[in-house]
Amino acid sequence: MVSDSELIERLREILSASDLNTTTTAIVRRRLEEDFGIDLSDRKAFIREQVDVYMQSQFENAGENENEINDEGAVEEQVEEEEEEEEEEEEEEVEEEEEEDSTAATHGKSSTKKRPRKEEEVKKRGGGFTKLCTLSPELQKFTGVPELARTEVVKQLWNYIRENNMQDPSNKRSIICDDTFRNLFGVDSIDMFQMNKALAKHIWPLGSDCAPQSSAPKEKEKEKEKQRKRNRDEDQDEPRKKEKQKRGGNSGFLTPLKLSDALVKFLGTEENSLPRSDVVKRIWDYIKLNNLQDPSDRRQILCDEKLKELFNVDTFRGFTVAKLLTSHFIKTEQ
């Protein structure tokens, strides 16, 4: 089962390298299905929502402190989700062993020695957010300890980043590596969402004295095959894309959409169609110009009369702007 954090990370990678004029949610979903080898039909709404969040993030001010906090929180949430999944896997293993014990007892056999030892080991090393991991020599040098919970490693890294002003002023999501980080990650700069993934080779199961064996050659071959398949699909899709564009039926993220009368009135524009991303940007410009962010929690938006009339709410969380706008984009028949 692919976690939400894995989907989000790969979705962002795909969008960052895509032509947003021609890329659609369906194309992104198919790419994700190819990459993970699963059917994501039941997660269409989630993927659509994450695309909206990504598009909105392109226009937010990365230099503001609240975004800095949100981005760091997003990375820590990814770590916590992964820890939760690992904890669930451990619980499932214990449950499976209990079922095996029950089956063995039915047949006059006993395996009671195995299960208590397993449970004792899980309790001893902790679980979930507090589960200890063995650190690589490079990470041990950074943290000063041989074992630490993954979430604690992330916190220490972020404290170090802030203390040494290592975030790119023009893009707070990009970390400019000093010598210490270069030794850890082997690069001059690293995206904050990639940093957590890069930590994998430095954080090992408790008791390990080396990183898990890599299946890099196989993975590279799989990636090459996926790329070949994508190239074939793109070649096949190209005639259809051109035909769509001729008919004015292009549905990329930057394609103008018909706006509701209420949205046209709010924007004060003579245009009745604009790209979704442009509308999101204008809404955020309005919010910041009129100081509608709650001073105690800048992620919370306090609506003035115009916003109340548009969204029919008194307050909302900033990341839901794209969702609130959905009803103001009018679908047209092709």
Coordinates of C-alpha atoms in Angstrom, one line a residue:
M1 CA 0.0 0.0 0.0
V2 CA 1.4 3.4 -1.0
S3 CA 1.2 6.0 1.7
D4 CA -0.2 9.5 1.1
S5 CA 3.3 11.0 1.8
E6 CA 4.8 8.9 -1.0
L7 CA 2.1 9.9 -3.4
I8 CA 2.5 13.6 -2.6
E9 CA 6.3 13.5 -2.9
R10 CA 6.2 11.8 -6.3
L11 CA 3.3 14.0 -7.5
R12 CA 5.3 17.1 -6.7
E13 CA 8.3 15.7 -8.6
I14 CA 6.1 15.0 -11.7
L15 CA 4.5 18.5 -11.6
S16 CA 7.8 20.3 -11.2
A17 CA 9.1 18.7 -14.4
S18 CA 5.8 18.9 -16.4
D19 CA 4.4 21.4 -18.9
L20 CA 1.4 22.7 -16.9
N21 CA -0.2 23.9 -20.1
T22 CA -0.8 20.4 -21.3
T23 CA -0.6 18.3 -18.1
T24 CA -3.9 17.2 -16.6
T25 CA -4.9 15.4 -13.3
A26 CA -5.6 12.3 -15.3
I27 CA -2.1 12.3 -16.8
V28 CA -0.6 12.8 -13.3
R29 CA -2.7 9.9 -12.0
R30 CA -1.6 7.6 -14.8
R31 CA 2.1 8.5 -14.1
L32 CA 1.6 7.7 -10.4
E33 CA -0.1 4.4 -11.3
E34 CA 2.9 3.5 -13.6
D35 CA 5.5 4.5 -11.0
F36 CA 3.9 2.6 -8.1
G37 CA 2.3 -0.2 -10.1
I38 CA -1.1 0.2 -8.5
D39 CA -4.6 1.3 -9.5
L40 CA -5.4 4.8 -8.0
S41 CA -9.0 5.2 -9.3
D42 CA -10.3 5.3 -5.7
R43 CA -7.9 8.2 -4.9
K44 CA -8.8 10.6 -7.7
A45 CA -10.2 13.2 -5.3
F46 CA -7.0 13.1 -3.1
I47 CA -4.8 13.5 -6.2
R48 CA -6.9 16.4 -7.5
E49 CA -6.7 18.1 -4.0
Q50 CA -2.9 17.7 -3.9
V51 CA -2.6 19.1 -7.4
D52 CA -4.5 22.2 -6.2
V53 CA -2.3 22.5 -3.2
Y54 CA 0.8 22.3 -5.3
M55 CA -0.5 24.9 -7.8
Q56 CA -1.5 27.2 -4.9
S57 CA 2.0 26.8 -3.3
Q58 CA 3.6 28.2 -6.4
F59 CA 2.1 31.6 -5.6
E60 CA 2.5 31.8 -1.9
N61 CA 5.3 33.9 -0.4
A62 CA 8.0 31.4 0.5
G63 CA 9.8 34.1 2.5
E64 CA 7.1 34.5 5.1
N65 CA 7.6 32.9 8.5
E66 CA 4.3 31.0 8.6
N67 CA 5.2 29.2 5.3
E68 CA 8.5 28.3 6.8
I69 CA 6.7 26.7 9.7
N70 CA 4.2 25.0 7.4
D71 CA 6.9 23.5 5.2
E72 CA 8.9 22.2 8.1
G73 CA 5.6 20.7 9.5
A74 CA 4.9 19.1 6.2
V75 CA 8.2 17.3 6.3
E76 CA 7.7 16.2 9.9
E77 CA 4.2 15.0 9.1
Q78 CA 5.7 12.8 6.3
V79 CA 8.1 11.3 8.9
E80 CA 5.2 10.7 11.4
E81 CA 3.1 9.0 8.7
E82 CA 5.9 6.7 7.8
E83 CA 6.5 5.9 11.5
E84 CA 2.8 5.2 12.0
E85 CA 2.8 2.8 9.0
E86 CA 5.9 1.0 10.4
E87 CA 4.1 0.7 13.8
E88 CA 1.0 -0.7 12.1
E89 CA 3.2 -3.3 10.3
E90 CA 4.7 -4.4 13.5
E91 CA 1.2 -4.8 15.1
E92 CA 0.1 -6.8 12.1
E93 CA 3.1 -9.1 12.5
V94 CA 2.2 -9.7 16.1
E95 CA -1.4 -10.4 15.1
E96 CA -0.3 -12.8 12.4
E97 CA 1.9 -14.7 14.9
E98 CA -1.0 -14.9 17.3
E99 CA -3.2 -16.4 14.6
E100 CA -0.4 -18.9 13.8
D101 CA -0.2 -19.8 17.5
S102 CA -4.0 -20.3 17.6
T103 CA -3.8 -22.5 14.6
A104 CA -0.9 -24.5 16.0
A105 CA -2.7 -25.0 19.3
T106 CA -5.7 -26.4 17.4
H107 CA -3.4 -29.0 15.9
G108 CA -1.9 -29.9 19.3
K109 CA 1.3 -27.8 18.7
S110 CA 2.6 -24.8 20.6
S111 CA 4.7 -21.8 19.6
T112 CA 4.2 -19.7 22.7
K113 CA 7.9 -19.2 23.1
K114 CA 8.2 -17.2 19.9
R115 CA 5.4 -14.6 20.3
P116 CA 6.2 -13.2 23.8
R117 CA 9.8 -12.7 22.8
K118 CA 8.6 -10.8 19.7
E119 CA 6.3 -8.6 21.8
E120 CA 9.1 -8.0 24.3
E121 CA 11.4 -6.9 21.6
V122 CA 8.9 -4.4 20.2
K123 CA 8.2 -2.9 23.6
K124 CA 11.9 -2.7 24.4
R125 CA 12.9 -0.7 21.3
G126 CA 9.7 1.4 21.4
G127 CA 7.4 2.0 18.5
G128 CA 5.8 4.7 16.4
F129 CA 7.3 8.2 16.9
T130 CA 9.7 7.1 19.7
K131 CA 11.1 4.0 17.9
L132 CA 14.9 4.1 18.0
C133 CA 17.0 3.6 14.9
T134 CA 20.6 3.0 14.3
L135 CA 22.4 6.0 12.7
S136 CA 25.1 5.9 10.0
P137 CA 28.6 7.0 11.1
E138 CA 28.0 10.3 9.3
L139 CA 24.8 11.0 11.1
Q140 CA 26.2 9.8 14.4
K141 CA 28.9 12.5 14.0
F142 CA 26.2 15.1 13.4
T143 CA 23.9 14.1 16.3
G144 CA 26.5 12.9 18.7
V145 CA 24.6 9.7 19.5
P146 CA 24.6 6.2 17.8
E147 CA 20.8 5.7 18.1
L148 CA 17.9 8.2 17.8
A149 CA 14.2 8.3 16.7
R150 CA 13.8 9.4 13.1
T151 CA 11.6 12.4 14.1
E152 CA 14.3 13.6 16.5
V153 CA 16.9 13.4 13.7
V154 CA 14.6 15.6 11.5
K155 CA 14.2 18.1 14.3
Q156 CA 17.9 18.4 14.9
L157 CA 18.5 18.9 11.2
W158 CA 15.9 21.7 11.1
N159 CA 17.4 23.4 14.2
Y160 CA 20.8 23.3 12.5
I161 CA 19.3 24.7 9.3
R162 CA 17.7 27.6 11.1
E163 CA 20.7 28.4 13.3
N164 CA 23.0 28.6 10.3
N165 CA 20.5 30.4 7.9
M166 CA 20.8 27.7 5.3
Q167 CA 17.5 28.3 3.5
D168 CA 17.7 30.0 0.2
P169 CA 16.2 33.5 0.6
S170 CA 14.6 33.3 -2.8
N171 CA 13.1 29.9 -2.2
K172 CA 12.8 28.8 1.5
R173 CA 12.2 25.2 0.4
S174 CA 15.7 24.9 -1.0
I175 CA 18.5 24.2 1.6
I176 CA 22.0 25.5 0.8
C177 CA 24.3 22.8 2.1
D178 CA 27.4 23.7 4.2
D179 CA 30.3 21.2 4.6
T180 CA 28.4 19.3 7.2
F181 CA 25.3 18.8 5.0
R182 CA 27.5 18.0 2.0
N183 CA 29.1 15.2 3.9
L184 CA 25.6 13.9 4.7
F185 CA 23.8 14.3 1.4
G186 CA 26.6 14.7 -1.1
V187 CA 25.0 17.7 -2.8
D188 CA 25.4 21.5 -2.7
S189 CA 21.7 22.1 -2.2
I190 CA 18.7 19.9 -1.5
D191 CA 14.9 20.4 -1.6
M192 CA 13.4 20.1 1.9
F193 CA 10.9 17.4 0.7
Q194 CA 13.8 15.4 -0.7
M195 CA 15.9 15.7 2.4
N196 CA 13.7 13.3 4.3
K197 CA 14.0 10.7 1.5
A198 CA 17.8 11.2 1.4
L199 CA 18.0 10.4 5.1
A200 CA 16.9 6.8 4.4
K201 CA 20.5 5.7 3.7
H202 CA 21.6 7.1 7.1
I203 CA 18.8 5.7 9.3
W204 CA 18.8 1.9 9.7
P205 CA 16.8 -0.7 11.7
L206 CA 17.9 -0.8 15.3
G207 CA 20.8 -3.1 15.8
S208 CA 22.0 -2.9 12.2
D209 CA 25.7 -2.1 11.5
C210 CA 25.2 -1.3 7.9
A211 CA 22.5 0.1 5.6
P212 CA 20.0 -2.3 3.9
Q213 CA 21.4 -3.7 0.7
S214 CA 20.4 -1.5 -2.2
S215 CA 18.5 -2.8 -5.2
A216 CA 19.7 0.2 -7.2
P217 CA 20.5 -1.7 -10.4
K218 CA 17.1 -3.3 -10.5
E219 CA 15.4 0.0 -9.7
K220 CA 17.3 1.9 -12.4
E221 CA 16.3 -0.7 -14.9
K222 CA 12.7 -0.5 -13.8
E223 CA 12.9 3.3 -14.1
K224 CA 14.3 3.1 -17.6
E225 CA 11.5 0.8 -18.6
K226 CA 8.9 3.1 -17.1
Q227 CA 10.5 6.0 -19.0
R228 CA 10.4 4.1 -22.3
K229 CA 6.8 3.3 -21.7
R230 CA 6.0 7.0 -20.9
N231 CA 7.8 8.1 -24.1
R232 CA 5.7 5.6 -26.1
D233 CA 2.5 6.8 -24.5
E234 CA 3.5 10.5 -25.0
D235 CA 4.2 9.7 -28.7
Q236 CA 0.8 8.2 -29.0
D237 CA -0.9 11.0 -27.1
E238 CA 0.8 13.8 -29.1
P239 CA -1.7 13.7 -32.1
R240 CA -4.6 13.7 -29.6
K241 CA -3.1 16.7 -27.8
K242 CA -2.7 18.7 -31.0
E243 CA -6.2 17.8 -32.1
K244 CA -7.6 19.0 -28.7
Q245 CA -5.7 22.2 -28.9
K246 CA -7.1 22.9 -32.4
R247 CA -10.6 22.4 -31.0
G248 CA -9.8 24.6 -28.0
G249 CA -10.2 21.5 -25.7
N250 CA -6.9 21.6 -24.0
S251 CA -7.4 20.9 -20.3
G252 CA -4.0 21.6 -18.8
F253 CA -3.7 23.3 -15.4
L254 CA -2.9 26.7 -17.1
T255 CA -5.8 26.5 -19.5
P256 CA -8.4 29.3 -18.9
L257 CA -11.6 28.1 -17.3
K258 CA -15.0 29.8 -17.4
L259 CA -15.7 31.8 -14.2
S260 CA -18.9 32.2 -12.3
D261 CA -20.5 35.6 -12.3
A262 CA -19.7 36.0 -8.5
L263 CA -16.0 35.3 -9.1
V264 CA -15.9 37.7 -12.1
K265 CA -17.5 40.4 -9.8
F266 CA -15.0 39.7 -7.0
L267 CA -12.0 39.9 -9.2
G268 CA -13.3 43.0 -10.9
T269 CA -12.2 41.8 -14.3
E270 CA -13.8 42.0 -17.7
E271 CA -12.4 38.5 -18.5
N272 CA -14.9 35.7 -17.8
S273 CA -12.2 33.0 -18.1
L274 CA -8.9 32.6 -16.4
P275 CA -6.5 29.8 -15.5
R276 CA -7.2 28.2 -12.1
S277 CA -3.6 29.1 -11.0
D278 CA -4.1 32.7 -11.9
V279 CA -7.3 33.0 -9.9
V280 CA -5.7 31.4 -6.8
K281 CA -2.8 33.9 -7.0
R282 CA -5.3 36.8 -7.3
I283 CA -7.2 35.5 -4.2
W284 CA -4.0 35.3 -2.2
D285 CA -2.9 38.8 -3.4
Y286 CA -6.3 40.1 -2.1
I287 CA -5.9 38.3 1.2
K288 CA -2.4 39.8 1.8
L289 CA -3.3 43.3 0.6
N290 CA -6.2 43.5 3.0
N291 CA -4.4 41.8 5.9
L292 CA -6.9 39.0 6.3
Q293 CA -4.6 36.5 7.9
D294 CA -5.2 35.9 11.6
P295 CA -2.2 37.4 13.5
S296 CA -2.2 34.5 16.0
D297 CA -2.3 31.9 13.2
R298 CA -1.5 33.2 9.8
R299 CA -2.8 30.0 8.2
Q300 CA -6.3 31.0 9.2
I301 CA -8.1 33.5 6.9
L302 CA -10.6 36.0 8.4
C303 CA -13.1 36.9 5.6
D304 CA -14.1 40.4 5.0
E305 CA -17.5 41.1 3.4
K306 CA -16.3 40.4 -0.2
L307 CA -14.8 37.1 0.7
K308 CA -17.8 36.1 2.8
E309 CA -20.0 36.8 -0.2
L310 CA -17.8 34.8 -2.5
F311 CA -17.2 31.7 -0.3
N312 CA -20.2 32.0 2.1
V313 CA -17.9 31.4 5.2
D314 CA -16.6 33.6 7.9
T315 CA -13.1 31.9 8.1
F316 CA -11.2 29.2 6.4
R317 CA -7.8 27.6 6.4
G318 CA -5.5 29.0 3.7
F319 CA -4.8 25.7 2.0
T320 CA -8.5 25.2 1.2
V321 CA -8.6 28.2 -1.2
A322 CA -8.5 26.0 -4.3
K323 CA -11.2 23.8 -2.9
L324 CA -13.5 26.7 -2.1
L325 CA -13.0 28.0 -5.7
T326 CA -14.1 24.7 -7.3
S327 CA -17.8 25.7 -7.5
H328 CA -16.8 29.0 -9.2
F329 CA -15.2 27.3 -12.2
I330 CA -17.9 26.4 -14.8
K331 CA -17.5 23.3 -16.9
T332 CA -18.1 23.8 -20.6
E333 CA -19.2 21.2 -23.1
Q334 CA -16.5 20.4 -25.7

